[in-house]
Amino acid sequence: MLKGESKIVEYKREYSKTILKTVCAFANYIDGYIVVGIDDFKHIVGVEDIEFVKLQIESGINDTIVPKPYYEMESEMVGAKTVIILKVYKGASTPYTMNNKAYKRMDTSTVEVDRIGYEDLILRGRNQGYDEQSYEGKELKFNKFSDRLKNALNIGHISEDIYKTLGLMKNNKYDIAAALVSDENPIKNSKLVLIRFEENMNIKDRIFLQGVSIVEQFEKSIEFYNKHINTHEIIEGAYRKTIEEVPLVAFRETVANAIVHRDYSRESDIKIEIFDDRIEVISPGGLPIGITEEEYIEGKISIPRNKVISDIFLRLKIIERLATGVRRIKEYYKDSSEKPIFCVSENAIKVILPKSYNASLGTRNKKNIKEASKEENKILDYIKKNRYLTRNDAQILLELKKTQTTKVLKNLINGGVISKIGEGKATKYIKSEK
């Protein structure tokens, strides 16, 4: 506490009303200390009239801050000087205000919270998330969502009682969580953007997802991954192993976390950007109140910003357990030299998933693999009927260019499925002997 100012420690040379703003900040967000009797240069100047200054602080808190926060105050000798240590505890009845304004700590400073921050404090004081607020808007439809629920819960009919149990209805009214999972999701601040950049930063592919369920946003994100992320198959003993440029499970966790924990009160989009060397997932809103950056990155604690949405994704088996996302993402990179990066700011969280260099070498796009499998089957059927084929036969059969046809044939040869006999124009391809 006497090592210097920080987010949870503030020094004051003497009592002034600015101390009360910091009391509000600690009561709103985090336990903290105010030490009176130390100046900005860490010089211990002490307090002359201890009891009088204590009375000033107590009167200031009682007369100015609403509601009254819980605090403790004591004096302590530091060398030959006496300082006053005021400990303020984080409260549950937020927002704690001074002259109708709420405050927060920004590093070693105390600043007024903005409108969104103030609304967050109000909701926390009610023990309510943004997604639990009543929805006022057009009629909602849940055809797709009901089908997903039936499959996940293994039931034949979705009744209104189930929506109430899931927290999507209260007092016969839908809440914002219900609107977010509805088929035509009308919530304005719920857009998700998918972008694939080329090496020169030109946009190769882009999809805007708005007016669709956030569950569908998750599914479309996985489809986009499958379209643009390369894989490589290796043989380990008797088994084939698929290596992905970016682990699919890590991508799933990252996108699910972004959708579940985003701040839907902010006019900003989730952005999923695929580059040649990495994927970046940016989710609007910083950390929820009550969790530090260190706790988030270590994956030791998770405080869901949207409790109902978190529970829905858990029941749909999109996420496995709460408070495990970051740890699981790290786990999927444990054998990689490249590690995921977590960037936390006041207004957003960005997760960077690096691509594996080894998986990128000699890989084919998954889309191409699926196409090749189809073409490979055509060739195998042809050889089965005709005993062999030439490259010309293959090109006519597949309706592909020479280079593409040659690539398909090489894949079959490398896989040990067919063999090449003869040279030049006499080259033929036959089924390999097992």
CSV table of C-alpha atoms in Angstrom, one decimal:
chain,number,residue,atom,x,y,z
A,1,MET,CA,0.0,0.0,0.0
A,2,LEU,CA,2.9,2.4,0.6
A,3,LYS,CA,4.8,1.3,-2.6
A,4,GLY,CA,3.0,3.8,-4.8
A,5,GLU,CA,-0.3,4.7,-6.3
A,6,SER,CA,-2.2,2.2,-8.4
A,7,LYS,CA,-5.7,1.3,-9.5
A,8,ILE,CA,-6.5,0.4,-5.9
A,9,VAL,CA,-4.4,2.8,-4.0
A,10,GLU,CA,-4.5,6.7,-4.0
A,11,TYR,CA,-2.4,9.1,-2.1
A,12,LYS,CA,-3.6,12.5,-0.8
A,13,ARG,CA,-1.5,15.1,0.9
A,14,GLU,CA,-4.5,16.4,2.8
A,15,TYR,CA,-8.3,16.0,2.9
A,16,SER,CA,-10.2,17.5,0.0
A,17,LYS,CA,-13.6,16.7,-1.5
A,18,THR,CA,-11.9,15.0,-4.5
A,19,ILE,CA,-11.3,12.1,-2.1
A,20,LEU,CA,-15.0,11.5,-2.2
A,21,LYS,CA,-14.9,10.8,-5.9
A,22,THR,CA,-12.4,8.0,-5.3
A,23,VAL,CA,-14.6,6.6,-2.5
A,24,CYS,CA,-17.4,6.4,-5.1
A,25,ALA,CA,-15.1,4.7,-7.6
A,26,PHE,CA,-14.0,2.0,-5.2
A,27,ALA,CA,-17.5,1.4,-3.9
A,28,ASN,CA,-18.7,1.0,-7.5
A,29,TYR,CA,-16.0,-1.3,-8.8
A,30,ILE,CA,-13.3,-2.6,-6.5
A,31,ASP,CA,-12.0,-2.6,-2.9
A,32,GLY,CA,-9.4,0.1,-2.6
A,33,TYR,CA,-7.3,2.3,-0.2
A,34,ILE,CA,-7.0,6.1,0.1
A,35,VAL,CA,-3.9,7.2,2.2
A,36,VAL,CA,-4.1,10.7,3.5
A,37,GLY,CA,-0.7,12.2,4.5
A,38,ILE,CA,1.4,11.3,1.4
A,39,ASP,CA,2.0,13.7,-1.4
A,40,ASP,CA,2.3,13.1,-5.2
A,41,PHE,CA,6.0,12.5,-4.9
A,42,LYS,CA,5.5,9.8,-2.3
A,43,HIS,CA,6.8,12.0,0.5
A,44,ILE,CA,5.3,11.2,3.8
A,45,VAL,CA,4.1,14.6,5.2
A,46,GLY,CA,1.7,13.1,7.8
A,47,VAL,CA,-1.5,14.4,9.2
A,48,GLU,CA,-1.4,16.9,12.1
A,49,ASP,CA,-4.9,16.7,13.6
A,50,ILE,CA,-5.9,13.0,13.1
A,51,GLU,CA,-9.3,13.1,14.7
A,52,PHE,CA,-10.4,16.3,12.9
A,53,VAL,CA,-9.5,14.9,9.5
A,54,LYS,CA,-11.2,11.6,10.2
A,55,LEU,CA,-14.3,13.5,11.1
A,56,GLN,CA,-14.0,15.5,7.8
A,57,ILE,CA,-13.8,12.3,5.8
A,58,GLU,CA,-16.7,10.6,7.7
A,59,SER,CA,-18.9,13.7,7.3
A,60,GLY,CA,-18.1,14.0,3.6
A,61,ILE,CA,-19.0,10.4,2.9
A,62,ASN,CA,-22.2,10.5,5.0
A,63,ASP,CA,-23.4,13.8,3.6
A,64,THR,CA,-22.4,13.5,0.0
A,65,ILE,CA,-22.3,9.9,-1.3
A,66,VAL,CA,-25.6,8.1,-2.0
A,67,PRO,CA,-26.1,5.3,-1.0
A,68,LYS,CA,-23.6,5.2,1.9
A,69,PRO,CA,-20.7,2.8,1.1
A,70,TYR,CA,-19.1,0.5,3.6
A,71,TYR,CA,-15.6,1.6,4.7
A,72,GLU,CA,-13.1,1.4,7.5
A,73,MET,CA,-10.6,4.0,8.7
A,74,GLU,CA,-7.5,3.9,10.9
A,75,SER,CA,-4.4,5.8,11.5
A,76,GLU,CA,-0.9,4.4,11.2
A,77,MET,CA,2.6,5.5,12.1
A,78,VAL,CA,5.0,5.6,9.2
A,79,GLY,CA,8.4,6.6,10.5
A,80,ALA,CA,7.9,9.7,12.6
A,81,LYS,CA,4.6,10.7,10.8
A,82,THR,CA,1.0,9.5,11.1
A,83,VAL,CA,-1.1,8.8,8.1
A,84,ILE,CA,-4.8,8.0,7.7
A,85,ILE,CA,-5.7,4.8,5.8
A,86,LEU,CA,-9.3,4.7,4.5
A,87,LYS,CA,-10.3,1.3,3.1
A,88,VAL,CA,-13.5,1.4,0.9
A,89,TYR,CA,-15.2,-1.9,0.0
A,90,LYS,CA,-16.9,-2.6,-3.3
A,91,GLY,CA,-20.6,-2.4,-2.7
A,92,ALA,CA,-23.7,-4.2,-4.1
A,93,SER,CA,-26.1,-1.2,-4.2
A,94,THR,CA,-24.5,0.5,-7.3
A,95,PRO,CA,-24.4,3.1,-8.6
A,96,TYR,CA,-22.7,5.0,-5.7
A,97,THR,CA,-22.9,8.6,-6.6
A,98,MET,CA,-21.6,12.0,-5.6
A,99,ASN,CA,-23.9,14.9,-6.8
A,100,ASN,CA,-25.7,12.4,-9.1
A,101,LYS,CA,-22.4,11.4,-10.8
A,102,ALA,CA,-20.7,8.0,-10.6
A,103,TYR,CA,-16.9,7.5,-10.8
A,104,LYS,CA,-14.4,4.8,-11.7
A,105,ARG,CA,-10.7,4.2,-11.5
A,106,MET,CA,-8.5,4.5,-14.6
A,107,ASP,CA,-5.0,3.4,-13.6
A,108,THR,CA,-4.1,5.9,-10.9
A,109,SER,CA,-6.8,8.5,-11.7
A,110,THR,CA,-10.5,8.8,-10.9
A,111,VAL,CA,-12.8,9.7,-13.7
A,112,GLU,CA,-16.6,10.0,-14.2
A,113,VAL,CA,-18.3,7.0,-15.9
A,114,ASP,CA,-20.0,7.5,-19.2
A,115,ARG,CA,-23.7,6.8,-19.9
A,116,ILE,CA,-23.1,3.1,-20.8
A,117,GLY,CA,-21.0,2.6,-17.7
A,118,TYR,CA,-23.7,4.3,-15.5
A,119,GLU,CA,-26.4,2.0,-17.0
A,120,ASP,CA,-24.2,-1.0,-16.3
A,121,LEU,CA,-23.9,0.0,-12.7
A,122,ILE,CA,-27.7,0.4,-12.4
A,123,LEU,CA,-28.2,-3.1,-13.8
A,124,ARG,CA,-25.6,-4.5,-11.4
A,125,GLY,CA,-27.4,-2.8,-8.5
A,126,ARG,CA,-30.5,-4.7,-9.6
A,127,ASN,CA,-28.5,-7.9,-10.0
A,128,GLN,CA,-29.7,-7.9,-13.6
A,129,GLY,CA,-27.9,-8.2,-16.9
A,130,TYR,CA,-28.7,-6.2,-20.1
A,131,ASP,CA,-30.1,-9.4,-21.7
A,132,GLU,CA,-32.6,-9.7,-18.8
A,133,GLN,CA,-34.3,-6.4,-19.5
A,134,SER,CA,-37.8,-6.5,-21.0
A,135,TYR,CA,-38.1,-6.4,-24.8
A,136,GLU,CA,-40.4,-3.8,-26.3
A,137,GLY,CA,-40.8,-4.3,-30.0
A,138,LYS,CA,-42.2,-6.3,-32.9
A,139,GLU,CA,-43.5,-9.9,-32.5
A,140,LEU,CA,-40.8,-12.5,-32.2
A,141,LYS,CA,-40.6,-15.9,-34.0
A,142,PHE,CA,-38.6,-18.9,-32.7
A,143,ASN,CA,-39.0,-21.6,-35.4
A,144,LYS,CA,-35.3,-22.2,-35.9
A,145,PHE,CA,-34.4,-21.7,-32.3
A,146,SER,CA,-37.2,-24.1,-31.2
A,147,ASP,CA,-35.7,-26.8,-33.6
A,148,ARG,CA,-32.3,-26.3,-32.1
A,149,LEU,CA,-33.7,-26.6,-28.5
A,150,LYS,CA,-35.6,-29.7,-29.4
A,151,ASN,CA,-32.4,-31.4,-30.6
A,152,ALA,CA,-30.3,-30.2,-27.7
A,153,LEU,CA,-32.8,-31.0,-25.0
A,154,ASN,CA,-34.1,-34.1,-26.7
A,155,ILE,CA,-37.8,-33.1,-26.4
A,156,GLY,CA,-40.6,-33.1,-28.9
A,157,HIS,CA,-42.3,-29.8,-28.1
A,158,ILE,CA,-41.2,-26.3,-26.9
A,159,SER,CA,-43.8,-24.7,-24.6
A,160,GLU,CA,-44.0,-21.3,-23.2
A,161,ASP,CA,-43.1,-22.8,-19.8
A,162,ILE,CA,-39.7,-23.8,-21.2
A,163,TYR,CA,-39.1,-20.3,-22.4
A,164,LYS,CA,-39.8,-19.1,-18.8
A,165,THR,CA,-37.5,-21.7,-17.4
A,166,LEU,CA,-34.8,-20.6,-19.7
A,167,GLY,CA,-35.2,-17.0,-18.5
A,168,LEU,CA,-36.5,-15.8,-21.9
A,169,MET,CA,-39.9,-14.7,-20.5
A,170,LYS,CA,-40.9,-12.9,-17.3
A,171,ASN,CA,-44.4,-11.8,-16.4
A,172,ASN,CA,-45.6,-13.0,-19.8
A,173,LYS,CA,-43.2,-10.6,-21.6
A,174,TYR,CA,-40.1,-11.5,-23.6
A,175,ASP,CA,-36.7,-10.1,-22.6
A,176,ILE,CA,-33.8,-8.9,-24.7
A,177,ALA,CA,-32.2,-12.4,-24.6
A,178,ALA,CA,-35.3,-13.8,-26.3
A,179,ALA,CA,-35.1,-11.2,-29.0
A,180,LEU,CA,-31.4,-12.0,-29.6
A,181,VAL,CA,-32.1,-15.7,-30.2
A,182,SER,CA,-35.3,-15.1,-32.2
A,183,ASP,CA,-35.2,-16.0,-35.9
A,184,GLU,CA,-35.2,-12.3,-37.1
A,185,ASN,CA,-33.3,-10.9,-34.2
A,186,PRO,CA,-34.4,-7.2,-34.1
A,187,ILE,CA,-31.7,-6.0,-31.7
A,188,LYS,CA,-29.8,-3.2,-33.5
A,189,ASN,CA,-26.5,-3.6,-31.6
A,190,SER,CA,-26.0,-7.3,-32.4
A,191,LYS,CA,-24.4,-7.3,-35.8
A,192,LEU,CA,-21.5,-9.6,-36.6
A,193,VAL,CA,-19.1,-9.1,-39.5
A,194,LEU,CA,-16.9,-11.8,-41.1
A,195,ILE,CA,-14.0,-10.7,-43.3
A,196,ARG,CA,-11.2,-12.6,-45.1
A,197,PHE,CA,-8.3,-10.3,-46.1
A,198,GLU,CA,-5.8,-11.1,-48.9
A,199,GLU,CA,-2.1,-10.6,-48.3
A,200,ASN,CA,-2.3,-7.0,-49.7
A,201,MET,CA,-5.2,-6.3,-47.3
A,202,ASN,CA,-7.8,-6.3,-50.1
A,203,ILE,CA,-11.0,-7.8,-49.0
A,204,LYS,CA,-11.4,-11.3,-50.5
A,205,ASP,CA,-14.7,-12.2,-48.8
A,206,ARG,CA,-17.1,-10.5,-46.4
A,207,ILE,CA,-20.4,-11.4,-44.8
A,208,PHE,CA,-22.6,-9.1,-42.6
A,209,LEU,CA,-24.9,-11.0,-40.2
A,210,GLN,CA,-27.7,-8.8,-38.9
A,211,GLY,CA,-31.4,-9.6,-38.4
A,212,VAL,CA,-30.5,-13.3,-37.6
A,213,SER,CA,-30.4,-15.2,-34.4
A,214,ILE,CA,-27.1,-15.0,-32.5
A,215,VAL,CA,-27.1,-18.8,-32.6
A,216,GLU,CA,-27.1,-18.6,-36.4
A,217,GLN,CA,-24.3,-16.0,-36.2
A,218,PHE,CA,-22.2,-18.7,-34.4
A,219,GLU,CA,-23.1,-21.3,-37.0
A,220,LYS,CA,-22.3,-19.0,-40.0
A,221,SER,CA,-19.0,-18.1,-38.4
A,222,ILE,CA,-18.0,-21.8,-38.3
A,223,GLU,CA,-19.0,-22.1,-42.0
A,224,PHE,CA,-16.7,-19.1,-42.8
A,225,TYR,CA,-13.9,-20.8,-40.9
A,226,ASN,CA,-14.4,-24.0,-42.9
A,227,LYS,CA,-14.3,-22.0,-46.1
A,228,HIS,CA,-11.1,-20.1,-45.4
A,229,ILE,CA,-8.9,-22.1,-43.0
A,230,ASN,CA,-6.5,-24.7,-44.4
A,231,THR,CA,-5.9,-28.1,-43.0
A,232,HIS,CA,-3.2,-30.7,-43.5
A,233,GLU,CA,-3.4,-34.5,-42.9
A,234,ILE,CA,-0.5,-36.5,-41.6
A,235,ILE,CA,-0.2,-40.2,-40.9
A,236,GLU,CA,0.6,-41.2,-37.3
A,237,GLY,CA,0.9,-45.0,-37.1
A,238,ALA,CA,-2.3,-46.5,-38.4
A,239,TYR,CA,-4.3,-43.3,-38.2
A,240,ARG,CA,-4.7,-40.0,-40.1
A,241,LYS,CA,-4.5,-36.8,-38.1
A,242,THR,CA,-5.9,-33.5,-39.3
A,243,ILE,CA,-3.8,-30.4,-38.5
A,244,GLU,CA,-5.6,-27.1,-38.8
A,245,GLU,CA,-4.0,-23.7,-39.4
A,246,VAL,CA,-6.1,-22.5,-36.5
A,247,PRO,CA,-7.6,-25.1,-34.1
A,248,LEU,CA,-11.3,-25.3,-34.8
A,249,VAL,CA,-12.1,-25.8,-31.2
A,250,ALA,CA,-10.1,-22.7,-30.2
A,251,PHE,CA,-12.0,-20.7,-32.9
A,252,ARG,CA,-15.3,-22.0,-31.6
A,253,GLU,CA,-14.6,-21.0,-28.0
A,254,THR,CA,-13.4,-17.6,-29.1
A,255,VAL,CA,-16.5,-16.8,-31.2
A,256,ALA,CA,-18.9,-18.2,-28.6
A,257,ASN,CA,-17.2,-16.1,-25.9
A,258,ALA,CA,-17.5,-13.0,-28.1
A,259,ILE,CA,-21.2,-13.5,-28.7
A,260,VAL,CA,-22.1,-14.5,-25.2
A,261,HIS,CA,-20.1,-11.8,-23.4
A,262,ARG,CA,-20.4,-8.9,-25.8
A,263,ASP,CA,-21.9,-5.6,-24.6
A,264,TYR,CA,-25.2,-5.4,-26.5
A,265,SER,CA,-25.8,-1.9,-25.2
A,266,ARG,CA,-22.9,-0.6,-27.3
A,267,GLU,CA,-23.3,0.5,-31.0
A,268,SER,CA,-20.5,-1.6,-32.3
A,269,ASP,CA,-20.1,-4.9,-34.1
A,270,ILE,CA,-18.3,-8.2,-33.4
A,271,LYS,CA,-15.6,-8.4,-36.0
A,272,ILE,CA,-14.0,-11.8,-37.1
A,273,GLU,CA,-11.1,-11.0,-39.4
A,274,ILE,CA,-9.1,-13.7,-41.1
A,275,PHE,CA,-5.6,-12.7,-42.3
A,276,ASP,CA,-2.8,-14.8,-43.9
A,277,ASP,CA,-1.1,-15.4,-40.5
A,278,ARG,CA,-3.8,-15.1,-37.9
A,279,ILE,CA,-7.5,-14.7,-37.0
A,280,GLU,CA,-8.6,-11.7,-34.9
A,281,VAL,CA,-11.9,-11.7,-33.0
A,282,ILE,CA,-13.0,-8.4,-31.6
A,283,SER,CA,-16.0,-8.2,-29.2
A,284,PRO,CA,-17.6,-4.9,-28.1
A,285,GLY,CA,-17.3,-4.0,-24.4
A,286,GLY,CA,-14.5,-4.4,-21.9
A,287,LEU,CA,-14.5,-6.8,-19.0
A,288,PRO,CA,-17.7,-7.1,-16.9
A,289,ILE,CA,-17.6,-5.3,-13.5
A,290,GLY,CA,-15.9,-7.4,-10.9
A,291,ILE,CA,-13.2,-9.1,-12.9
A,292,THR,CA,-9.7,-7.9,-13.5
A,293,GLU,CA,-7.6,-8.2,-16.6
A,294,GLU,CA,-5.2,-10.6,-14.9
A,295,GLU,CA,-8.1,-12.9,-13.7
A,296,TYR,CA,-9.6,-12.9,-17.3
A,297,ILE,CA,-6.3,-13.8,-19.0
A,298,GLU,CA,-5.4,-16.5,-16.4
A,299,GLY,CA,-8.9,-17.9,-17.0
A,300,LYS,CA,-9.5,-18.4,-13.3
A,301,ILE,CA,-12.8,-16.5,-13.1
A,302,SER,CA,-15.7,-15.6,-15.4
A,303,ILE,CA,-18.5,-13.2,-14.6
A,304,PRO,CA,-21.1,-13.5,-17.4
A,305,ARG,CA,-22.3,-10.2,-18.7
A,306,ASN,CA,-25.4,-11.8,-20.2
A,307,LYS,CA,-26.5,-14.5,-17.9
A,308,VAL,CA,-29.5,-15.8,-19.9
A,309,ILE,CA,-27.5,-16.0,-23.2
A,310,SER,CA,-24.7,-17.8,-21.4
A,311,ASP,CA,-27.1,-20.4,-20.1
A,312,ILE,CA,-28.7,-20.8,-23.5
A,313,PHE,CA,-25.3,-21.4,-25.2
A,314,LEU,CA,-24.5,-23.9,-22.4
A,315,ARG,CA,-27.8,-25.8,-23.0
A,316,LEU,CA,-27.3,-25.8,-26.7
A,317,LYS,CA,-23.8,-27.4,-26.1
A,318,ILE,CA,-22.1,-24.5,-27.9
A,319,ILE,CA,-20.0,-23.9,-24.8
A,320,GLU,CA,-19.2,-26.6,-22.3
A,321,ARG,CA,-18.9,-24.9,-18.9
A,322,LEU,CA,-18.8,-21.3,-17.8
A,323,ALA,CA,-15.4,-19.8,-16.8
A,324,THR,CA,-13.4,-22.2,-18.9
A,325,GLY,CA,-13.2,-20.4,-22.3
A,326,VAL,CA,-9.8,-18.7,-22.0
A,327,ARG,CA,-8.2,-21.7,-20.4
A,328,ARG,CA,-9.5,-24.0,-23.2
A,329,ILE,CA,-8.3,-21.7,-25.9
A,330,LYS,CA,-4.8,-21.7,-24.4
A,331,GLU,CA,-5.0,-25.5,-24.0
A,332,TYR,CA,-5.5,-26.0,-27.8
A,333,TYR,CA,-2.3,-24.1,-28.4
A,334,LYS,CA,-0.2,-25.9,-25.8
A,335,ASP,CA,1.9,-27.8,-28.4
A,336,SER,CA,2.3,-24.8,-30.8
A,337,SER,CA,5.2,-22.3,-30.8
A,338,GLU,CA,2.6,-19.6,-31.6
A,339,LYS,CA,0.3,-18.7,-28.7
A,340,PRO,CA,-3.0,-16.8,-28.6
A,341,ILE,CA,-3.0,-13.2,-27.5
A,342,PHE,CA,-5.7,-11.6,-25.4
A,343,CYS,CA,-6.0,-7.8,-25.6
A,344,VAL,CA,-8.3,-6.0,-23.1
A,345,SER,CA,-9.3,-2.4,-23.3
A,346,GLU,CA,-12.1,-0.4,-21.8
A,347,ASN,CA,-14.3,-0.7,-24.8
A,348,ALA,CA,-13.4,-4.0,-26.4
A,349,ILE,CA,-11.7,-7.4,-26.1
A,350,LYS,CA,-9.6,-8.7,-28.9
A,351,VAL,CA,-8.4,-12.3,-29.2
A,352,ILE,CA,-5.7,-13.1,-31.7
A,353,LEU,CA,-5.4,-16.7,-32.9
A,354,PRO,CA,-2.1,-17.2,-34.8
A,355,LYS,CA,-2.0,-19.7,-37.7
A,356,SER,CA,0.3,-22.7,-37.4
A,357,TYR,CA,3.2,-22.5,-39.9
A,358,ASN,CA,3.4,-26.2,-40.2
A,359,ALA,CA,-0.3,-26.6,-40.9
A,360,SER,CA,-0.1,-24.0,-43.6
A,361,LEU,CA,2.7,-25.8,-45.6
A,362,GLY,CA,1.4,-27.9,-48.5
A,363,THR,CA,-2.2,-27.6,-47.4
A,364,ARG,CA,-5.3,-27.4,-49.4
A,365,ASN,CA,-8.4,-25.4,-48.6
A,366,LYS,CA,-11.1,-27.6,-47.0
A,367,LYS,CA,-13.4,-26.6,-49.7
A,368,ASN,CA,-11.0,-27.9,-52.3
A,369,ILE,CA,-10.5,-31.2,-50.4
A,370,LYS,CA,-14.2,-31.8,-50.5
A,371,GLU,CA,-14.3,-31.1,-54.2
A,372,ALA,CA,-11.3,-33.3,-54.8
A,373,SER,CA,-12.9,-36.2,-53.0
A,374,LYS,CA,-15.9,-36.0,-55.3
A,375,GLU,CA,-13.6,-36.0,-58.4
A,376,GLU,CA,-11.5,-38.8,-56.9
A,377,ASN,CA,-14.5,-40.9,-56.6
A,378,LYS,CA,-15.4,-40.3,-60.3
A,379,ILE,CA,-11.9,-41.5,-61.3
A,380,LEU,CA,-12.1,-44.6,-59.1
A,381,ASP,CA,-15.5,-45.5,-60.5
A,382,TYR,CA,-14.1,-45.0,-64.1
A,383,ILE,CA,-11.0,-47.3,-63.4
A,384,LYS,CA,-13.3,-49.9,-61.8
A,385,LYS,CA,-15.3,-50.1,-65.0
A,386,ASN,CA,-12.5,-49.7,-67.5
A,387,ARG,CA,-9.5,-51.1,-65.6
A,388,TYR,CA,-7.4,-47.9,-66.4
A,389,LEU,CA,-7.7,-44.3,-67.6
A,390,THR,CA,-5.4,-41.8,-69.2
A,391,ARG,CA,-4.9,-38.1,-68.2
A,392,ASN,CA,-7.0,-37.2,-71.2
A,393,ASP,CA,-9.8,-39.5,-70.1
A,394,ALA,CA,-9.6,-37.9,-66.6
A,395,GLN,CA,-9.7,-34.4,-68.0
A,396,ILE,CA,-12.8,-35.1,-70.1
A,397,LEU,CA,-14.5,-37.0,-67.2
A,398,LEU,CA,-13.9,-34.3,-64.7
A,399,GLU,CA,-14.4,-31.3,-67.0
A,400,LEU,CA,-11.3,-29.6,-65.5
A,401,LYS,CA,-8.2,-27.9,-66.8
A,402,LYS,CA,-5.0,-30.0,-67.2
A,403,THR,CA,-3.3,-28.6,-64.1
A,404,GLN,CA,-6.4,-29.3,-61.9
A,405,THR,CA,-6.8,-32.8,-63.3
A,406,THR,CA,-3.1,-33.6,-62.7
A,407,LYS,CA,-3.5,-32.4,-59.1
A,408,VAL,CA,-6.4,-34.8,-58.5
A,409,LEU,CA,-4.5,-37.7,-60.0
A,410,LYS,CA,-1.4,-36.8,-57.8
A,411,ASN,CA,-3.6,-36.8,-54.7
A,412,LEU,CA,-4.7,-40.3,-55.5
A,413,ILE,CA,-1.2,-41.5,-56.2
A,414,ASN,CA,0.2,-39.9,-53.0
A,415,GLY,CA,-2.6,-41.6,-51.1
A,416,GLY,CA,-1.6,-45.0,-52.5
A,417,VAL,CA,-5.0,-45.4,-54.1
A,418,ILE,CA,-3.9,-45.5,-57.8
A,419,SER,CA,-0.6,-46.1,-59.5
A,420,LYS,CA,1.0,-44.6,-62.6
A,421,ILE,CA,2.4,-46.8,-65.4
A,422,GLY,CA,4.1,-45.9,-68.6
A,423,GLU,CA,5.6,-42.6,-69.7
A,424,GLY,CA,4.6,-39.7,-71.9
A,425,LYS,CA,1.5,-40.2,-74.0
A,426,ALA,CA,1.4,-43.9,-73.0
A,427,THR,CA,0.9,-43.0,-69.4
A,428,LYS,CA,-2.0,-44.8,-67.7
A,429,TYR,CA,-3.5,-44.8,-64.2
A,430,ILE,CA,-4.6,-48.1,-62.6
A,431,LYS,CA,-5.9,-49.1,-59.2
A,432,SER,CA,-3.0,-49.8,-56.8
A,433,GLU,CA,-2.5,-53.4,-55.7
A,434,LYS,CA,-3.2,-53.8,-52.0
